[in-house]
Each structure stands twice: as C-alpha cells, then as structure tokens.
Amino acid sequence: MKGDNEVAQKIDRRTFIKSGVGLSAASLISKGSQPFYQNAENSRPVVIASANGLRATEKAMKMMRQGKDSLDSVIAGVNIIESDPEDITVGYGGLPNEEGVVELDSSVMHGPSHNAGAVASLRHIKNPSKVARLVMERTAHALLVGEGALKFALSHGFKKENLLTEKSRKIWLKKKESLSDKDFWYPPPVEIKKSDPHALLESHGTINCCALDVQGQLAGVTTTSGFFYKIPGRVGDSPLIGAGLYVDNNVGAAGSTGFGEANILTCGSYSVVEFMRQGHGPEQACLKSLKRVANKARLWPGYKDEKGRPIFDLNFYAVNKRGEFAGASLWKGKHFAAHDGQKNRLRECAYLYEK
Ligand code: GLY
C-alpha cells in the first residue's frame, strides 16, 4: 500500500497534469556519458504499435494532429482493436483461459507525470485499457486484479459483457477436445480443418502502442487477452510496468508482445528504455534487450532448441524522445506498425535469429 506521503505526491502529480504544465521544451537525454539536450519542439508526432495496430496508429496520429496528448491518443487507438471481435488475442473476442473464460490484462503509462495504471485478469469488460487509465487517475494504486478490478470498473459505469464470441468459443472447444485421448472430451468425428487455431494465433497478438506527441510527450499502452488456454488467474507481462510497457518521458517509451513470461523474468521494456538512456538508438536498444532474454532462456529447460536458441518469440517496440523508432523480434519475419507523421504502414522488425 502506498504511504500518505506518496498518495499526496500522486495528488500533486494529478494537479500537475490537470494544470497542463509539462516538461520544459528542452529535455535531458543521456547519450553514453555525454548528456545532451534535444529540443522537444523539433520532434514530430510519431506513433508505433505491434503489427495488429495499423488502425490504432492511424487513429492516434489523427488525434495527436488535432492536439490531443499521446496518452489519450494511444488509448483511443487500441480501443479499436480491443472492441474488434476479429482480433482474437485482445479485448472482445480474445481467446479464453482453459475454462473458456476471457481474462484481460492491460497497462497504460503517461510520460509527463511518470504515472501508470494497470488491470489484470479482468473479466467481462472489453476495454481494459480504459479501466487501467482510471486506476492511474482515480486511485492511489497502480494495479488492480480479478474481482477487485471488475468491481472497480463497474463502479465507474462500465458494462458487464460476455466477451467470448462464437469464433473464440469454437477455437477453445477444439483445443479442449484435442488435448488428450485420456479424458472424456472427444473431437468431432470429421475434423473441419478450415481454421487452425495456431495459425490464427500467429497472425494476431497482444497490442502495444506508444507515441510521442506534438508537445514531445511520451505515453504507451499494452492490452491483451494473454495466452490462449492459460491457467485461470495467470497474469502476463502486459499489465506489469517494466515488462510489457515502460515510459520515461526524458528518454523514450517501449512495449512488448510475445511470450510474456520471458519478458517478466527480464524486465524487458524497462531494459529497452534503459539502453536508450545509455545512448543506444531504439533498434539497438530492443536488440540488446532481446539478447539478454535469449541468454537467460538458455537457463530455462524446455525453452531452447538444439542450438540453444529460444523456441518462443518476443517482440519489442520503442520510440525515443527524438521521434526515432523501431521494432525488433527474437526471430526474423515480424513486422510492426508505425505512423511517422507522413506514412502509416507496417515495417520490418530487426531480429536476432533466422529459422
Ligand atoms: N505478451 C502477452 C502475454 O504473454 O500475455
């Protein structure tokens, strides 16, 4: 629990945000041991996201051009994906846990106030990122989970909904029926091979979205339904500040998609921002963090191939205070979405390994 002093500081920060006073135009960025100043007025709006976030980057850029701040913009962007039943690993229509229940995780982080909020294992609410924002702005806490998070959302007027769509229910049932021949669940006598849930999983993902707005302020959001068929109550990296998301308004913002446990165990997004603080560009910072993950993965039984390389994938996305940005993955072939102020398109991720 936060002490009175910290609560008071949080209230001060809120007052500070409401007053509209941000950082001065000149913000300190450290480059190796030689700090230098980057004039925020030179920065342009930039927004990046995971590959499923092109509509989010489009929306966020539009809002930032209208003068909205980066946090409002990235949340509005990911709300589109959270509400879309076709994206089966985010929000409404996200794939459920092993009991067939959709449980959502999300975090938001606001650079100017260095404040964050998050929810985990939240059921029945299709826009967990909006609830995460309320945790940041309307509580003295940083993370609410499960039943408490749901009650908090209902207190704020959110509507309880069934998030399991027919499409996701069928994928869940197929998985349940094909897991083992030593239980009482049988697959249908004739398998319809139209949709392979694993192929679907590969083509979608958690969404992370980070932005630098026209005032040079950074913010980010990560939102997900987490691992398909997870153990009920499992919390991934997305709602954990420092793992699925981290923002330092003087340096940059970073977020992640992919195998959350590997990211939690290495504080991935925090390390990307720290590498940027040391003077590395976003691409190098993401790759250095991935290298760290890959090295640690050698210690995890069952998570490496015969060459000692991780068998999972993890992706980082980063934007720095100057508006430079990148995406990087452990394995070749991934993309990320970016609107650089001129073009909104998918770009190739840098990578460590080729299959
Ligand atoms: N990165 C999303 C998750 O592991 O839940």
Short mmCIF file of C-alpha atoms and ligand atoms in Angstrom, two decimals:
data_model
loop_
_atom_site.label_atom_id
_atom_site.label_comp_id
_atom_site.label_asym_id
_atom_site.label_seq_id
_atom_site.Cartn_x
_atom_site.Cartn_y
_atom_site.Cartn_z
CA MET A 1 0.00 0.00 0.00
CA LYS A 2 1.23 3.46 -0.79
CA GLY A 3 2.04 5.71 2.18
CA ASP A 4 0.24 9.01 2.80
CA ASN A 5 3.21 10.87 1.52
CA GLU A 6 3.18 9.02 -1.77
CA VAL A 7 -0.57 9.49 -2.13
CA ALA A 8 -0.06 13.19 -1.56
CA GLN A 9 2.63 13.18 -4.21
CA LYS A 10 0.28 11.36 -6.58
CA ILE A 11 -2.39 14.01 -5.99
CA ASP A 12 0.23 16.65 -6.65
CA ARG A 13 1.07 14.89 -9.89
CA ARG A 14 -2.59 14.89 -10.87
CA THR A 15 -2.82 18.61 -10.13
CA PHE A 16 0.31 19.00 -12.19
CA ILE A 17 -1.26 17.10 -15.12
CA LYS A 18 -4.55 18.96 -14.90
CA SER A 19 -2.74 22.29 -14.85
CA GLY A 20 -1.41 21.35 -18.29
CA VAL A 21 2.16 22.15 -17.29
CA GLY A 22 4.51 19.68 -18.91
CA LEU A 23 8.25 19.45 -19.10
CA SER A 24 10.12 22.40 -20.47
CA ALA A 25 10.71 22.23 -24.19
CA ALA A 26 14.30 21.22 -23.64
CA SER A 27 14.52 17.74 -22.12
CA LEU A 28 17.61 15.93 -21.00
CA ILE A 29 18.60 12.79 -22.84
CA SER A 30 21.76 10.98 -21.85
CA LYS A 31 23.98 9.69 -24.61
CA GLY A 32 26.64 7.45 -23.18
CA SER A 33 28.42 9.54 -20.58
CA GLN A 34 27.79 12.76 -22.55
CA PRO A 35 24.32 14.10 -21.81
CA PHE A 36 22.86 16.31 -24.49
CA TYR A 37 19.69 18.28 -24.92
CA GLN A 38 17.07 17.66 -27.53
CA ASN A 39 14.62 20.44 -28.15
CA ALA A 40 11.18 18.89 -27.93
CA GLU A 41 9.86 21.48 -30.37
CA ASN A 42 11.80 19.72 -33.12
CA SER A 43 10.06 16.42 -32.51
CA ARG A 44 7.15 15.45 -34.69
CA PRO A 45 4.26 13.22 -33.71
CA VAL A 46 5.16 9.56 -34.07
CA VAL A 47 3.14 6.50 -33.12
CA ILE A 48 4.18 2.86 -33.21
CA ALA A 49 2.37 -0.38 -32.46
CA SER A 50 2.57 -4.12 -32.85
CA ALA A 51 1.67 -5.47 -36.30
CA ASN A 52 -2.04 -5.70 -35.50
CA GLY A 53 -2.12 -1.98 -34.69
CA LEU A 54 -2.31 -0.15 -38.03
CA ARG A 55 -5.78 1.16 -37.24
CA ALA A 56 -4.55 2.19 -33.80
CA THR A 57 -1.59 4.14 -35.20
CA GLU A 58 -3.88 5.83 -37.75
CA LYS A 59 -6.33 6.91 -35.06
CA ALA A 60 -3.65 8.01 -32.60
CA MET A 61 -1.87 10.10 -35.24
CA LYS A 62 -5.13 11.78 -36.23
CA MET A 63 -5.82 12.70 -32.61
CA MET A 64 -2.30 13.96 -31.94
CA ARG A 65 -2.50 16.16 -35.04
CA GLN A 66 -5.66 17.64 -33.52
CA GLY A 67 -3.61 18.47 -30.43
CA LYS A 68 -4.60 15.55 -28.20
CA ASP A 69 -1.93 14.21 -25.91
CA SER A 70 -0.13 10.94 -26.52
CA LEU A 71 -1.94 9.02 -23.76
CA ASP A 72 -5.47 9.92 -24.97
CA SER A 73 -4.39 9.07 -28.49
CA VAL A 74 -2.81 5.65 -27.93
CA ILE A 75 -5.71 4.51 -25.72
CA ALA A 76 -8.28 5.59 -28.32
CA GLY A 77 -6.17 3.75 -30.91
CA VAL A 78 -6.06 0.42 -29.09
CA ASN A 79 -9.75 0.68 -28.14
CA ILE A 80 -10.50 -0.02 -31.82
CA ILE A 81 -8.63 -3.33 -31.64
CA GLU A 82 -9.98 -4.23 -28.19
CA SER A 83 -13.54 -3.80 -29.50
CA ASP A 84 -12.93 -5.80 -32.68
CA PRO A 85 -14.02 -9.46 -32.33
CA GLU A 86 -11.79 -10.41 -35.27
CA ASP A 87 -8.61 -9.85 -33.24
CA ILE A 88 -8.66 -12.94 -31.08
CA THR A 89 -5.94 -12.03 -28.61
CA VAL A 90 -7.19 -8.63 -27.49
CA GLY A 91 -10.35 -7.49 -25.69
CA TYR A 92 -13.75 -8.59 -27.01
CA GLY A 93 -13.40 -11.94 -28.78
CA GLY A 94 -9.99 -12.61 -27.18
CA LEU A 95 -9.18 -16.29 -26.72
CA PRO A 96 -10.18 -17.56 -23.27
CA ASN A 97 -8.40 -19.36 -20.46
CA GLU A 98 -8.63 -23.15 -20.06
CA GLU A 99 -12.10 -22.83 -18.51
CA GLY A 100 -13.41 -20.88 -21.52
CA VAL A 101 -13.40 -17.52 -19.72
CA VAL A 102 -11.84 -14.41 -21.29
CA GLU A 103 -9.46 -12.69 -18.86
CA LEU A 104 -7.85 -9.43 -19.97
CA ASP A 105 -4.65 -7.63 -18.94
CA SER A 106 -3.69 -4.03 -19.70
CA SER A 107 -1.44 -1.21 -18.60
CA VAL A 108 -1.07 2.44 -19.50
CA MET A 109 1.83 4.77 -18.73
CA HIS A 110 1.94 8.54 -19.01
CA GLY A 111 5.38 10.06 -19.54
CA PRO A 112 4.87 13.65 -18.25
CA SER A 113 3.59 12.51 -14.85
CA HIS A 114 5.62 9.27 -14.73
CA ASN A 115 2.44 7.61 -13.63
CA ALA A 116 0.83 4.33 -14.62
CA GLY A 117 -2.20 2.15 -14.03
CA ALA A 118 -3.00 -1.45 -14.84
CA VAL A 119 -5.54 -4.23 -14.56
CA ALA A 120 -5.01 -7.97 -14.72
CA SER A 121 -7.29 -10.99 -15.06
CA LEU A 122 -10.19 -8.61 -15.70
CA ARG A 123 -13.35 -10.40 -16.89
CA HIS A 124 -16.41 -9.03 -18.72
CA ILE A 125 -15.02 -5.59 -19.68
CA LYS A 126 -13.97 -5.26 -23.28
CA ASN A 127 -11.75 -2.17 -22.98
CA PRO A 128 -9.33 -2.98 -20.14
CA SER A 129 -7.04 -0.12 -21.21
CA LYS A 130 -9.75 2.38 -20.24
CA VAL A 131 -10.00 0.76 -16.82
CA ALA A 132 -6.18 0.79 -16.49
CA ARG A 133 -6.26 4.52 -17.13
CA LEU A 134 -8.84 5.01 -14.38
CA VAL A 135 -6.67 3.01 -11.98
CA MET A 136 -3.93 5.54 -12.74
CA GLU A 137 -6.10 8.62 -12.48
CA ARG A 138 -8.74 7.74 -9.90
CA THR A 139 -6.95 5.56 -7.35
CA ALA A 140 -3.83 5.63 -5.25
CA HIS A 141 -2.90 2.21 -6.66
CA ALA A 142 -1.04 1.03 -9.73
CA LEU A 143 -2.54 -2.43 -10.40
CA LEU A 144 -5.94 -3.98 -9.71
CA VAL A 145 -6.67 -7.64 -10.44
CA GLY A 146 -9.57 -10.04 -10.88
CA GLU A 147 -12.78 -9.44 -8.95
CA GLY A 148 -11.49 -6.18 -7.48
CA ALA A 149 -10.66 -4.82 -10.92
CA LEU A 150 -14.12 -5.79 -12.17
CA LYS A 151 -15.88 -4.14 -9.21
CA PHE A 152 -13.80 -1.02 -9.76
CA ALA A 153 -14.76 -0.94 -13.45
CA LEU A 154 -18.47 -1.40 -12.63
CA SER A 155 -18.23 1.43 -10.08
CA HIS A 156 -17.10 3.66 -12.92
CA GLY A 157 -20.07 2.70 -15.08
CA PHE A 158 -18.52 0.06 -17.32
CA LYS A 159 -20.98 -2.55 -18.55
CA LYS A 160 -20.53 -6.25 -17.85
CA GLU A 161 -20.47 -8.14 -21.15
CA ASN A 162 -19.90 -11.65 -22.40
CA LEU A 163 -16.54 -11.35 -24.18
CA LEU A 164 -16.48 -14.89 -25.57
CA THR A 165 -17.52 -14.77 -29.22
CA GLU A 166 -18.67 -17.85 -31.14
CA LYS A 167 -15.40 -17.84 -33.07
CA SER A 168 -13.30 -17.89 -29.89
CA ARG A 169 -15.55 -20.45 -28.20
CA LYS A 170 -15.12 -22.83 -31.17
CA ILE A 171 -11.33 -22.45 -31.10
CA TRP A 172 -11.36 -23.11 -27.34
CA LEU A 173 -13.58 -26.18 -27.71
CA LYS A 174 -11.40 -27.59 -30.46
CA LYS A 175 -8.33 -27.20 -28.28
CA LYS A 176 -10.04 -28.81 -25.29
CA GLU A 177 -11.18 -31.76 -27.37
CA SER A 178 -7.80 -32.38 -28.94
CA LEU A 179 -5.53 -32.04 -25.93
CA SER A 180 -5.58 -35.62 -24.76
CA ASP A 181 -7.04 -39.05 -25.54
CA LYS A 182 -7.11 -39.79 -21.81
CA ASP A 183 -10.15 -37.73 -20.91
CA PHE A 184 -13.84 -37.61 -21.76
CA TRP A 185 -13.68 -34.86 -24.39
CA TYR A 186 -13.78 -36.17 -27.97
CA PRO A 187 -13.08 -34.16 -31.11
CA PRO A 188 -15.84 -34.21 -33.74
CA PRO A 189 -15.71 -37.39 -35.90
CA VAL A 190 -14.85 -35.36 -39.00
CA GLU A 191 -12.42 -32.56 -38.35
CA ILE A 192 -13.11 -29.38 -40.28
CA LYS A 193 -9.66 -28.00 -40.99
CA LYS A 194 -10.82 -24.58 -42.12
CA SER A 195 -9.26 -22.68 -39.26
CA ASP A 196 -6.15 -23.78 -37.45
CA PRO A 197 -6.10 -22.03 -34.07
CA HIS A 198 -2.30 -21.97 -34.01
CA ALA A 199 -2.14 -20.27 -37.40
CA LEU A 200 -4.69 -17.78 -36.12
CA LEU A 201 -2.61 -17.16 -33.04
CA GLU A 202 0.44 -16.42 -35.10
CA SER A 203 -1.39 -13.88 -37.20
CA HIS A 204 -2.66 -11.86 -34.26
CA GLY A 205 -1.27 -10.65 -31.00
CA THR A 206 -1.37 -8.53 -27.94
CA ILE A 207 -1.33 -4.88 -28.91
CA ASN A 208 1.23 -2.40 -27.70
CA CYS A 209 1.07 1.22 -28.84
CA CYS A 210 3.48 4.04 -27.88
CA ALA A 211 3.56 7.63 -29.07
CA LEU A 212 5.44 10.89 -28.99
CA ASP A 213 3.01 13.78 -29.39
CA VAL A 214 3.47 17.26 -30.87
CA GLN A 215 4.46 18.60 -27.44
CA GLY A 216 7.20 15.94 -27.26
CA GLN A 217 5.42 13.98 -24.51
CA LEU A 218 5.55 10.18 -24.45
CA ALA A 219 2.94 7.62 -23.44
CA GLY A 220 2.10 3.98 -24.04
CA VAL A 221 -0.47 1.27 -23.60
CA THR A 222 -0.40 -2.52 -23.80
CA THR A 223 -3.54 -4.65 -23.83
CA THR A 224 -4.20 -8.35 -24.32
CA SER A 225 -6.27 -11.41 -23.56
CA GLY A 226 -2.98 -13.14 -22.80
CA PHE A 227 -2.11 -16.72 -23.55
CA PHE A 228 -4.84 -18.85 -25.05
CA TYR A 229 -5.79 -21.66 -22.67
CA LYS A 230 -3.85 -20.15 -19.79
CA ILE A 231 -4.47 -21.30 -16.23
CA PRO A 232 -7.22 -19.07 -14.81
CA GLY A 233 -5.62 -16.20 -12.94
CA ARG A 234 -2.42 -16.22 -15.00
CA VAL A 235 -1.10 -12.68 -15.40
CA GLY A 236 1.19 -11.94 -18.33
CA ASP A 237 3.68 -9.18 -18.96
CA SER A 238 1.20 -6.68 -20.45
CA PRO A 239 -0.11 -5.21 -17.18
CA LEU A 240 3.30 -5.21 -15.49
CA ILE A 241 5.07 -1.89 -15.68
CA GLY A 242 8.67 -2.51 -16.71
CA ALA A 243 7.79 -5.75 -18.53
CA GLY A 244 5.00 -5.16 -21.09
CA LEU A 245 5.34 -1.37 -21.00
CA TYR A 246 7.67 1.33 -19.76
CA VAL A 247 7.88 5.06 -20.42
CA ASP A 248 10.43 7.59 -19.27
CA ASN A 249 9.46 10.97 -20.60
CA ASN A 250 13.09 12.12 -20.77
CA VAL A 251 14.22 9.11 -22.77
CA GLY A 252 11.63 7.01 -24.60
CA ALA A 253 8.80 4.52 -24.48
CA ALA A 254 8.87 0.77 -25.06
CA GLY A 255 6.39 -2.08 -25.06
CA SER A 256 6.22 -5.72 -25.87
CA THR A 257 4.22 -8.59 -27.36
CA GLY A 258 5.02 -12.27 -27.39
CA PHE A 259 5.94 -14.77 -24.70
CA GLY A 260 5.13 -12.77 -21.59
CA GLU A 261 6.83 -14.95 -19.01
CA ALA A 262 10.22 -14.47 -20.69
CA ASN A 263 9.62 -10.75 -20.63
CA ILE A 264 8.54 -10.68 -16.97
CA LEU A 265 11.69 -12.55 -15.95
CA THR A 266 13.93 -10.00 -17.70
CA CYS A 267 12.05 -6.69 -17.15
CA GLY A 268 12.14 -6.25 -20.93
CA SER A 269 10.54 -2.87 -21.62
CA TYR A 270 12.38 -1.27 -18.74
CA SER A 271 15.68 -2.56 -20.08
CA VAL A 272 14.89 -1.23 -23.60
CA VAL A 273 14.34 2.26 -22.14
CA GLU A 274 17.48 1.95 -20.03
CA PHE A 275 19.53 1.01 -23.10
CA MET A 276 18.10 4.09 -24.85
CA ARG A 277 19.08 6.18 -21.82
CA GLN A 278 22.63 4.90 -22.27
CA GLY A 279 22.61 6.35 -25.80
CA HIS A 280 21.55 3.41 -27.95
CA GLY A 281 19.02 4.02 -30.71
CA PRO A 282 15.64 2.26 -30.41
CA GLU A 283 16.63 -0.63 -32.67
CA GLN A 284 19.87 -1.38 -30.86
CA ALA A 285 18.13 -0.98 -27.50
CA CYS A 286 15.45 -3.53 -28.48
CA LEU A 287 18.07 -5.97 -29.83
CA LYS A 288 20.23 -5.69 -26.75
CA SER A 289 17.23 -6.48 -24.55
CA LEU A 290 16.33 -9.44 -26.76
CA LYS A 291 19.91 -10.71 -26.50
CA ARG A 292 19.56 -10.57 -22.73
CA VAL A 293 16.32 -12.59 -22.94
CA ALA A 294 17.95 -15.13 -25.26
CA ASN A 295 20.91 -15.56 -22.90
CA LYS A 296 18.64 -16.13 -19.91
CA ALA A 297 16.44 -18.52 -21.92
CA ARG A 298 19.39 -20.93 -22.07
CA LEU A 299 18.75 -21.49 -18.34
CA TRP A 300 15.09 -22.39 -18.83
CA PRO A 301 14.56 -26.10 -19.52
CA GLY A 302 12.27 -26.71 -22.46
CA TYR A 303 12.57 -23.21 -23.95
CA LYS A 304 15.62 -23.62 -26.19
CA ASP A 305 16.35 -25.50 -29.39
CA GLU A 306 19.33 -27.77 -30.10
CA LYS A 307 21.46 -24.68 -30.82
CA GLY A 308 20.48 -23.06 -27.52
CA ARG A 309 18.19 -20.51 -29.19
CA PRO A 310 14.81 -19.62 -27.64
CA ILE A 311 11.92 -21.58 -29.11
CA PHE A 312 9.45 -18.76 -28.34
CA ASP A 313 9.17 -15.28 -29.81
CA LEU A 314 9.25 -11.95 -28.10
CA ASN A 315 8.94 -8.53 -29.75
CA PHE A 316 9.87 -5.06 -28.51
CA TYR A 317 8.73 -1.73 -29.93
CA ALA A 318 10.43 1.52 -28.96
CA VAL A 319 10.30 5.23 -29.70
CA ASN A 320 12.71 7.75 -28.25
CA LYS A 321 12.33 11.39 -27.31
CA ARG A 322 13.68 12.43 -30.72
CA GLY A 323 10.98 10.52 -32.55
CA GLU A 324 13.25 7.69 -33.71
CA PHE A 325 11.53 4.33 -33.52
CA ALA A 326 11.99 0.60 -34.15
CA GLY A 327 10.57 -2.85 -33.65
CA ALA A 328 12.65 -5.97 -33.03
CA SER A 329 11.93 -9.66 -32.55
CA LEU A 330 13.88 -12.71 -31.50
CA TRP A 331 13.02 -14.37 -34.82
CA LYS A 332 13.06 -12.99 -38.37
CA GLY A 333 9.80 -12.27 -40.18
CA LYS A 334 7.92 -10.00 -37.78
CA HIS A 335 6.52 -6.56 -38.54
CA PHE A 336 5.37 -3.57 -36.58
CA ALA A 337 3.05 -0.67 -37.38
CA ALA A 338 4.31 2.90 -37.42
CA HIS A 339 2.93 6.26 -38.43
CA ASP A 340 5.91 8.59 -38.80
CA GLY A 341 3.81 11.69 -39.44
CA GLN A 342 3.77 11.03 -43.17
CA LYS A 343 3.05 7.36 -43.76
CA ASN A 344 1.19 4.77 -41.75
CA ARG A 345 2.46 1.34 -42.65
CA LEU A 346 3.91 -1.95 -41.50
CA ARG A 347 7.70 -2.10 -41.28
CA GLU A 348 10.08 -5.00 -40.78
CA CYS A 349 11.31 -5.78 -37.30
CA ALA A 350 15.03 -6.16 -36.70
CA TYR A 351 15.80 -9.63 -35.36
CA LEU A 352 18.36 -11.88 -33.73
CA TYR A 353 17.73 -15.27 -35.33
CA GLU A 354 16.70 -16.71 -38.68
CA LYS A 355 14.89 -20.05 -38.86
N1 GLY B 1 2.60 -10.83 -24.05
C1 GLY B 1 1.29 -11.19 -23.72
C2 GLY B 1 1.21 -12.26 -22.73
O1 GLY B 1 2.13 -13.05 -22.57
O2 GLY B 1 0.20 -12.33 -22.05
#
